């Protein structure tokens, strides 16, 4: 398992795993960093280096769990990163996946019934994921920020959040993950190939990339954010 550290050149991170590019962008890191290493760039951009390393390592290794590192960070830092990821999905990934899906559908000689089913399945999946993200943006994340503020300042948590508990959060990820896997599988196994092969491959690549990013995103929410918030809830209740 490759573990990135502060002395690694940023360019090397991308040579090891090109899918880290959008992850770096979420930290405000853009190409053209010459031979700078992680520590130098984090310093220059006033980024928390340990947080940055924990995120890129979690992304790069499915089994990596930064027990001590990430759990020391403020949940607000994690929420900020997750919100940027949500924005990236709506601003870029969804439109890009749709552009490729439409190109594949347009390449088909006849718009067969099974191709229409793919579009319907995708639209249903998008609605479900959008609702999930909406729930996090409007309920879960504001609660986490309010809880963290109360924990840091010693003030009471605002009344509107007092009945909320993290226990009910994050039971949906398995469902959402399964659906994107099913979508790929229908195409790979059952779709009658009346489309242009290159257009279909291009659509599938974008789904694979989306799935990968989502799994990493859900892992950060389930394993890191949830644990951290449960700890804070416990401390506040016992405090
Ligand atoms: Fe999320
Ligand atoms: Fe989520």
PDB file of C-alpha atoms and ligand atoms in Angstrom:
ATOM      1  CA  UNK A   1       0.000   0.000   0.000  1.00  0.00           C
ATOM      2  CA  UNK A   2       1.490   3.339  -1.095  1.00  0.00           C
ATOM      3  CA  UNK A   3       1.264   5.872   1.697  1.00  0.00           C
ATOM      4  CA  UNK A   4       1.894   9.464   0.708  1.00  0.00           C
ATOM      5  CA  UNK A   5       3.861  11.693   3.053  1.00  0.00           C
ATOM      6  CA  UNK A   6       4.886  15.332   3.326  1.00  0.00           C
ATOM      7  CA  UNK A   7       8.160  14.853   1.471  1.00  0.00           C
ATOM      8  CA  UNK A   8       6.489  13.330  -1.613  1.00  0.00           C
ATOM      9  CA  UNK A   9       6.386  15.499  -4.709  1.00  0.00           C
ATOM     10  CA  UNK A  10       2.852  16.534  -5.609  1.00  0.00           C
ATOM     11  CA  UNK A  11       3.507  15.530  -9.229  1.00  0.00           C
ATOM     12  CA  UNK A  12       4.245  12.011  -8.001  1.00  0.00           C
ATOM     13  CA  UNK A  13       0.816  11.708  -6.372  1.00  0.00           C
ATOM     14  CA  UNK A  14      -0.746  12.157  -9.808  1.00  0.00           C
ATOM     15  CA  UNK A  15       1.652   9.744 -11.496  1.00  0.00           C
ATOM     16  CA  UNK A  16       0.672   7.129  -8.888  1.00  0.00           C
ATOM     17  CA  UNK A  17      -3.071   7.812  -9.134  1.00  0.00           C
ATOM     18  CA  UNK A  18      -4.463  10.139 -11.782  1.00  0.00           C
ATOM     19  CA  UNK A  19      -7.914  10.048 -10.175  1.00  0.00           C
ATOM     20  CA  UNK A  20      -6.510  12.202  -7.388  1.00  0.00           C
ATOM     21  CA  UNK A  21      -6.678  15.216  -9.740  1.00  0.00           C
ATOM     22  CA  UNK A  22     -10.206  16.342  -8.681  1.00  0.00           C
ATOM     23  CA  UNK A  23      -9.351  15.590  -5.045  1.00  0.00           C
ATOM     24  CA  UNK A  24      -6.416  18.013  -5.285  1.00  0.00           C
ATOM     25  CA  UNK A  25      -8.650  20.602  -6.974  1.00  0.00           C
ATOM     26  CA  UNK A  26     -11.023  20.463  -3.977  1.00  0.00           C
ATOM     27  CA  UNK A  27      -8.125  21.725  -1.881  1.00  0.00           C
ATOM     28  CA  UNK A  28      -7.560  24.575  -4.333  1.00  0.00           C
ATOM     29  CA  UNK A  29      -4.487  22.849  -5.785  1.00  0.00           C
ATOM     30  CA  UNK A  30      -4.083  23.354  -9.536  1.00  0.00           C
ATOM     31  CA  UNK A  31      -1.495  22.029 -11.956  1.00  0.00           C
ATOM     32  CA  UNK A  32       1.862  23.687 -12.518  1.00  0.00           C
ATOM     33  CA  UNK A  33       3.374  22.960  -9.095  1.00  0.00           C
ATOM     34  CA  UNK A  34       6.871  22.168 -10.492  1.00  0.00           C
ATOM     35  CA  UNK A  35       8.914  20.078  -8.022  1.00  0.00           C
ATOM     36  CA  UNK A  36       7.136  21.183  -4.868  1.00  0.00           C
ATOM     37  CA  UNK A  37       6.417  18.546  -2.288  1.00  0.00           C
ATOM     38  CA  UNK A  38       3.261  18.124  -0.221  1.00  0.00           C
ATOM     39  CA  UNK A  39       4.563  20.032   2.821  1.00  0.00           C
ATOM     40  CA  UNK A  40       5.750  22.998   0.736  1.00  0.00           C
ATOM     41  CA  UNK A  41       2.497  23.312  -1.172  1.00  0.00           C
ATOM     42  CA  UNK A  42       0.314  22.907   1.926  1.00  0.00           C
ATOM     43  CA  UNK A  43       2.356  25.608   3.604  1.00  0.00           C
ATOM     44  CA  UNK A  44       2.025  27.918   0.614  1.00  0.00           C
ATOM     45  CA  UNK A  45      -1.761  27.456   0.406  1.00  0.00           C
ATOM     46  CA  UNK A  46      -2.288  27.442   4.209  1.00  0.00           C
ATOM     47  CA  UNK A  47      -3.698  23.917   4.129  1.00  0.00           C
ATOM     48  CA  UNK A  48      -3.673  21.547   7.061  1.00  0.00           C
ATOM     49  CA  UNK A  49      -1.040  19.071   5.849  1.00  0.00           C
ATOM     50  CA  UNK A  50      -2.150  16.158   8.025  1.00  0.00           C
ATOM     51  CA  UNK A  51      -5.736  16.577   6.881  1.00  0.00           C
ATOM     52  CA  UNK A  52      -4.634  16.730   3.240  1.00  0.00           C
ATOM     53  CA  UNK A  53      -2.521  13.576   3.616  1.00  0.00           C
ATOM     54  CA  UNK A  54      -5.310  11.728   5.411  1.00  0.00           C
ATOM     55  CA  UNK A  55      -7.747  12.526   2.583  1.00  0.00           C
ATOM     56  CA  UNK A  56      -5.426  11.601  -0.310  1.00  0.00           C
ATOM     57  CA  UNK A  57      -4.349   8.409   1.440  1.00  0.00           C
ATOM     58  CA  UNK A  58      -7.960   7.431   2.179  1.00  0.00           C
ATOM     59  CA  UNK A  59      -8.754   8.014  -1.485  1.00  0.00           C
ATOM     60  CA  UNK A  60      -5.758   6.083  -2.719  1.00  0.00           C
ATOM     61  CA  UNK A  61      -6.098   3.047  -0.442  1.00  0.00           C
ATOM     62  CA  UNK A  62      -9.458   1.480   0.155  1.00  0.00           C
ATOM     63  CA  UNK A  63      -8.289  -0.193   3.340  1.00  0.00           C
ATOM     64  CA  UNK A  64      -6.502   2.798   4.812  1.00  0.00           C
ATOM     65  CA  UNK A  65      -8.173   4.180   7.865  1.00  0.00           C
ATOM     66  CA  UNK A  66      -6.402   7.128   9.498  1.00  0.00           C
ATOM     67  CA  UNK A  67      -7.446   6.220  13.024  1.00  0.00           C
ATOM     68  CA  UNK A  68      -5.389   8.759  14.870  1.00  0.00           C
ATOM     69  CA  UNK A  69      -4.974  11.439  12.215  1.00  0.00           C
ATOM     70  CA  UNK A  70      -8.362  12.230  10.779  1.00  0.00           C
ATOM     71  CA  UNK A  71     -10.144  11.781  14.051  1.00  0.00           C
ATOM     72  CA  UNK A  72      -8.227  14.718  15.483  1.00  0.00           C
ATOM     73  CA  UNK A  73      -9.515  17.152  12.863  1.00  0.00           C
ATOM     74  CA  UNK A  74     -12.466  19.422  13.357  1.00  0.00           C
ATOM     75  CA  UNK A  75     -15.595  17.930  11.763  1.00  0.00           C
ATOM     76  CA  UNK A  76     -16.022  21.352  10.149  1.00  0.00           C
ATOM     77  CA  UNK A  77     -12.897  20.747   8.059  1.00  0.00           C
ATOM     78  CA  UNK A  78     -14.263  17.387   6.931  1.00  0.00           C
ATOM     79  CA  UNK A  79     -17.707  18.872   6.162  1.00  0.00           C
ATOM     80  CA  UNK A  80     -16.074  21.583   4.062  1.00  0.00           C
ATOM     81  CA  UNK A  81     -14.233  18.970   2.001  1.00  0.00           C
ATOM     82  CA  UNK A  82     -17.407  16.887   1.564  1.00  0.00           C
ATOM     83  CA  UNK A  83     -19.416  19.918   0.451  1.00  0.00           C
ATOM     84  CA  UNK A  84     -16.818  20.672  -2.209  1.00  0.00           C
ATOM     85  CA  UNK A  85     -17.198  17.085  -3.380  1.00  0.00           C
ATOM     86  CA  UNK A  86     -20.991  17.444  -3.592  1.00  0.00           C
ATOM     87  CA  UNK A  87     -20.504  20.603  -5.647  1.00  0.00           C
ATOM     88  CA  UNK A  88     -18.131  18.748  -7.982  1.00  0.00           C
ATOM     89  CA  UNK A  89     -20.787  16.076  -8.572  1.00  0.00           C
ATOM     90  CA  UNK A  90     -23.469  18.584  -9.575  1.00  0.00           C
ATOM     91  CA  UNK A  91     -21.202  21.038 -11.334  1.00  0.00           C
ATOM     92  CA  UNK A  92     -19.181  18.544 -13.344  1.00  0.00           C
ATOM     93  CA  UNK A  93     -19.694  14.791 -12.901  1.00  0.00           C
ATOM     94  CA  UNK A  94     -23.457  14.513 -13.401  1.00  0.00           C
ATOM     95  CA  UNK A  95     -23.428  16.744 -16.531  1.00  0.00           C
ATOM     96  CA  UNK A  96     -20.409  14.880 -17.925  1.00  0.00           C
ATOM     97  CA  UNK A  97     -21.936  11.449 -17.339  1.00  0.00           C
ATOM     98  CA  UNK A  98     -25.177  12.666 -18.980  1.00  0.00           C
ATOM     99  CA  UNK A  99     -23.359  14.129 -21.977  1.00  0.00           C
ATOM    100  CA  UNK A 100     -21.698  10.772 -22.574  1.00  0.00           C
ATOM    101  CA  UNK A 101     -24.913   8.840 -21.976  1.00  0.00           C
ATOM    102  CA  UNK A 102     -26.783  11.001 -24.495  1.00  0.00           C
ATOM    103  CA  UNK A 103     -23.972  10.558 -27.030  1.00  0.00           C
ATOM    104  CA  UNK A 104     -24.179   6.803 -26.613  1.00  0.00           C
ATOM    105  CA  UNK A 105     -27.978   6.845 -27.005  1.00  0.00           C
ATOM    106  CA  UNK A 106     -27.704   9.066 -30.095  1.00  0.00           C
ATOM    107  CA  UNK A 107     -25.225   6.631 -31.640  1.00  0.00           C
ATOM    108  CA  UNK A 108     -27.738   3.807 -31.581  1.00  0.00           C
ATOM    109  CA  UNK A 109     -29.380   2.950 -34.878  1.00  0.00           C
ATOM    110  CA  UNK A 110     -32.727   2.559 -33.146  1.00  0.00           C
ATOM    111  CA  UNK A 111     -33.624   3.863 -29.704  1.00  0.00           C
ATOM    112  CA  UNK A 112     -34.464   0.436 -28.439  1.00  0.00           C
ATOM    113  CA  UNK A 113     -36.494  -0.255 -25.332  1.00  0.00           C
ATOM    114  CA  UNK A 114     -33.487  -1.414 -23.338  1.00  0.00           C
ATOM    115  CA  UNK A 115     -31.579   1.786 -24.142  1.00  0.00           C
ATOM    116  CA  UNK A 116     -34.536   3.785 -22.838  1.00  0.00           C
ATOM    117  CA  UNK A 117     -34.463   1.686 -19.688  1.00  0.00           C
ATOM    118  CA  UNK A 118     -30.823   2.688 -19.133  1.00  0.00           C
ATOM    119  CA  UNK A 119     -31.802   6.346 -19.273  1.00  0.00           C
ATOM    120  CA  UNK A 120     -34.716   5.781 -16.877  1.00  0.00           C
ATOM    121  CA  UNK A 121     -32.525   3.794 -14.507  1.00  0.00           C
ATOM    122  CA  UNK A 122     -29.887   6.522 -14.580  1.00  0.00           C
ATOM    123  CA  UNK A 123     -32.474   9.262 -13.922  1.00  0.00           C
ATOM    124  CA  UNK A 124     -33.861   7.324 -10.968  1.00  0.00           C
ATOM    125  CA  UNK A 125     -30.376   6.833  -9.614  1.00  0.00           C
ATOM    126  CA  UNK A 126     -29.586  10.533  -9.994  1.00  0.00           C
ATOM    127  CA  UNK A 127     -32.786  11.494  -8.136  1.00  0.00           C
ATOM    128  CA  UNK A 128     -31.964   9.157  -5.297  1.00  0.00           C
ATOM    129  CA  UNK A 129     -28.398  10.373  -4.942  1.00  0.00           C
ATOM    130  CA  UNK A 130     -29.510  14.020  -5.232  1.00  0.00           C
ATOM    131  CA  UNK A 131     -32.039  13.505  -2.425  1.00  0.00           C
ATOM    132  CA  UNK A 132     -29.387  11.893  -0.287  1.00  0.00           C
ATOM    133  CA  UNK A 133     -26.975  14.791  -0.863  1.00  0.00           C
ATOM    134  CA  UNK A 134     -29.749  17.325  -0.285  1.00  0.00           C
ATOM    135  CA  UNK A 135     -30.526  15.710   3.078  1.00  0.00           C
ATOM    136  CA  UNK A 136     -26.862  15.977   4.069  1.00  0.00           C
ATOM    137  CA  UNK A 137     -26.549  19.581   2.913  1.00  0.00           C
ATOM    138  CA  UNK A 138     -29.750  20.835   4.563  1.00  0.00           C
ATOM    139  CA  UNK A 139     -29.958  18.709   7.719  1.00  0.00           C
ATOM    140  CA  UNK A 140     -26.924  16.601   8.566  1.00  0.00           C
ATOM    141  CA  UNK A 141     -24.099  19.052   7.874  1.00  0.00           C
ATOM    142  CA  UNK A 142     -25.786  22.064   9.566  1.00  0.00           C
ATOM    143  CA  UNK A 143     -26.343  19.833  12.617  1.00  0.00           C
ATOM    144  CA  UNK A 144     -22.676  18.770  12.635  1.00  0.00           C
ATOM    145  CA  UNK A 145     -21.486  22.384  12.383  1.00  0.00           C
ATOM    146  CA  UNK A 146     -23.846  23.461  15.212  1.00  0.00           C
ATOM    147  CA  UNK A 147     -22.763  20.514  17.358  1.00  0.00           C
ATOM    148  CA  UNK A 148     -19.065  21.244  16.769  1.00  0.00           C
ATOM    149  CA  UNK A 149     -19.540  24.943  17.563  1.00  0.00           C
ATOM    150  CA  UNK A 150     -21.268  23.986  20.835  1.00  0.00           C
ATOM    151  CA  UNK A 151     -18.474  21.540  21.638  1.00  0.00           C
ATOM    152  CA  UNK A 152     -15.724  24.088  20.905  1.00  0.00           C
ATOM    153  CA  UNK A 153     -17.347  27.049  22.666  1.00  0.00           C
ATOM    154  CA  UNK A 154     -19.092  25.296  25.552  1.00  0.00           C
ATOM    155  CA  UNK A 155     -22.407  26.936  24.557  1.00  0.00           C
ATOM    156  CA  UNK A 156     -25.702  25.078  24.271  1.00  0.00           C
ATOM    157  CA  UNK A 157     -26.573  23.517  20.939  1.00  0.00           C
ATOM    158  CA  UNK A 158     -29.349  25.614  19.244  1.00  0.00           C
ATOM    159  CA  UNK A 159     -32.840  24.318  20.134  1.00  0.00           C
ATOM    160  CA  UNK A 160     -33.739  23.358  16.560  1.00  0.00           C
ATOM    161  CA  UNK A 161     -30.963  20.747  16.580  1.00  0.00           C
ATOM    162  CA  UNK A 162     -31.456  19.455  20.120  1.00  0.00           C
ATOM    163  CA  UNK A 163     -33.513  16.415  19.112  1.00  0.00           C
ATOM    164  CA  UNK A 164     -31.265  15.426  16.232  1.00  0.00           C
ATOM    165  CA  UNK A 165     -28.953  12.420  16.540  1.00  0.00           C
ATOM    166  CA  UNK A 166     -26.298  11.069  14.190  1.00  0.00           C
ATOM    167  CA  UNK A 167     -27.456   7.498  14.709  1.00  0.00           C
ATOM    168  CA  UNK A 168     -30.083   7.876  12.009  1.00  0.00           C
ATOM    169  CA  UNK A 169     -27.498   9.151   9.514  1.00  0.00           C
ATOM    170  CA  UNK A 170     -25.764   7.178   6.763  1.00  0.00           C
ATOM    171  CA  UNK A 171     -27.860   4.070   6.453  1.00  0.00           C
ATOM    172  CA  UNK A 172     -28.421   4.796   2.800  1.00  0.00           C
ATOM    173  CA  UNK A 173     -24.923   4.519   1.366  1.00  0.00           C
ATOM    174  CA  UNK A 174     -25.027   0.808   0.675  1.00  0.00           C
ATOM    175  CA  UNK A 175     -28.229   1.297  -1.285  1.00  0.00           C
ATOM    176  CA  UNK A 176     -26.826   4.154  -3.380  1.00  0.00           C
ATOM    177  CA  UNK A 177     -23.562   2.269  -4.026  1.00  0.00           C
ATOM    178  CA  UNK A 178     -25.424  -0.846  -5.111  1.00  0.00           C
ATOM    179  CA  UNK A 179     -27.487   1.082  -7.664  1.00  0.00           C
ATOM    180  CA  UNK A 180     -24.476   2.450  -9.552  1.00  0.00           C
ATOM    181  CA  UNK A 181     -23.017  -1.044  -9.644  1.00  0.00           C
ATOM    182  CA  UNK A 182     -26.315  -2.378 -11.045  1.00  0.00           C
ATOM    183  CA  UNK A 183     -26.326   0.312 -13.741  1.00  0.00           C
ATOM    184  CA  UNK A 184     -22.868  -0.754 -14.939  1.00  0.00           C
ATOM    185  CA  UNK A 185     -23.840  -4.377 -14.834  1.00  0.00           C
ATOM    186  CA  UNK A 186     -26.985  -3.972 -16.934  1.00  0.00           C
ATOM    187  CA  UNK A 187     -24.886  -2.376 -19.663  1.00  0.00           C
ATOM    188  CA  UNK A 188     -21.970  -4.803 -19.441  1.00  0.00           C
ATOM    189  CA  UNK A 189     -24.072  -7.940 -19.261  1.00  0.00           C
ATOM    190  CA  UNK A 190     -27.459  -7.390 -20.830  1.00  0.00           C
ATOM    191  CA  UNK A 191     -27.695  -4.322 -23.057  1.00  0.00           C
ATOM    192  CA  UNK A 192     -28.110  -5.220 -26.703  1.00  0.00           C
ATOM    193  CA  UNK A 193     -25.136  -3.554 -28.475  1.00  0.00           C
ATOM    194  CA  UNK A 194     -26.843  -1.365 -31.050  1.00  0.00           C
ATOM    195  CA  UNK A 195     -24.715   1.654 -30.041  1.00  0.00           C
ATOM    196  CA  UNK A 196     -21.262   2.911 -30.984  1.00  0.00           C
ATOM    197  CA  UNK A 197     -18.729   0.933 -28.915  1.00  0.00           C
ATOM    198  CA  UNK A 198     -16.438   3.881 -28.207  1.00  0.00           C
ATOM    199  CA  UNK A 199     -19.344   6.027 -27.011  1.00  0.00           C
ATOM    200  CA  UNK A 200     -20.502   3.252 -24.714  1.00  0.00           C
ATOM    201  CA  UNK A 201     -16.985   2.726 -23.321  1.00  0.00           C
ATOM    202  CA  UNK A 202     -16.659   6.425 -22.703  1.00  0.00           C
ATOM    203  CA  UNK A 203     -19.955   6.426 -20.770  1.00  0.00           C
ATOM    204  CA  UNK A 204     -18.868   3.407 -18.734  1.00  0.00           C
ATOM    205  CA  UNK A 205     -15.502   4.990 -17.876  1.00  0.00           C
ATOM    206  CA  UNK A 206     -17.321   8.013 -16.465  1.00  0.00           C
ATOM    207  CA  UNK A 207     -19.569   5.754 -14.371  1.00  0.00           C
ATOM    208  CA  UNK A 208     -16.550   3.845 -13.037  1.00  0.00           C
ATOM    209  CA  UNK A 209     -14.921   7.129 -12.068  1.00  0.00           C
ATOM    210  CA  UNK A 210     -18.107   8.388 -10.429  1.00  0.00           C
ATOM    211  CA  UNK A 211     -18.493   5.151  -8.495  1.00  0.00           C
ATOM    212  CA  UNK A 212     -14.948   5.311  -7.263  1.00  0.00           C
ATOM    213  CA  UNK A 213     -15.288   8.897  -6.097  1.00  0.00           C
ATOM    214  CA  UNK A 214     -18.606   8.116  -4.395  1.00  0.00           C
ATOM    215  CA  UNK A 215     -17.234   5.108  -2.540  1.00  0.00           C
ATOM    216  CA  UNK A 216     -14.392   7.223  -1.204  1.00  0.00           C
ATOM    217  CA  UNK A 217     -16.830   9.982  -0.286  1.00  0.00           C
ATOM    218  CA  UNK A 218     -19.120   7.567   1.578  1.00  0.00           C
ATOM    219  CA  UNK A 219     -16.102   6.023   3.340  1.00  0.00           C
ATOM    220  CA  UNK A 220     -15.094   9.449   4.683  1.00  0.00           C
ATOM    221  CA  UNK A 221     -18.669  10.103   5.832  1.00  0.00           C
ATOM    222  CA  UNK A 222     -19.219   6.689   7.422  1.00  0.00           C
ATOM    223  CA  UNK A 223     -15.861   5.873   8.896  1.00  0.00           C
ATOM    224  CA  UNK A 224     -14.439   9.257   9.757  1.00  0.00           C
ATOM    225  CA  UNK A 225     -17.122  11.913  10.100  1.00  0.00           C
ATOM    226  CA  UNK A 226     -19.717   9.672  11.733  1.00  0.00           C
ATOM    227  CA  UNK A 227     -17.260   8.314  14.322  1.00  0.00           C
ATOM    228  CA  UNK A 228     -15.991  11.759  15.142  1.00  0.00           C
ATOM    229  CA  UNK A 229     -19.506  13.196  15.592  1.00  0.00           C
ATOM    230  CA  UNK A 230     -20.622  10.238  17.723  1.00  0.00           C
ATOM    231  CA  UNK A 231     -17.650  10.912  20.015  1.00  0.00           C
ATOM    232  CA  UNK A 232     -18.634  14.573  20.347  1.00  0.00           C
ATOM    233  CA  UNK A 233     -22.292  13.714  21.013  1.00  0.00           C
ATOM    234  CA  UNK A 234     -21.192  11.339  23.772  1.00  0.00           C
ATOM    235  CA  UNK A 235     -18.906  13.910  25.352  1.00  0.00           C
ATOM    236  CA  UNK A 236     -21.581  16.618  25.256  1.00  0.00           C
ATOM    237  CA  UNK A 237     -24.196  14.308  26.778  1.00  0.00           C
ATOM    238  CA  UNK A 238     -21.878  13.187  29.559  1.00  0.00           C
ATOM    239  CA  UNK A 239     -20.417  16.634  30.004  1.00  0.00           C
TER     240      UNK A 239
HETATM  241 FE1  LIG B   1     -22.191  13.213   0.894  1.00  0.00          FE
HETATM  242 FE1  LIG B   2     -23.575  10.469   1.977  1.00  0.00          FE
END
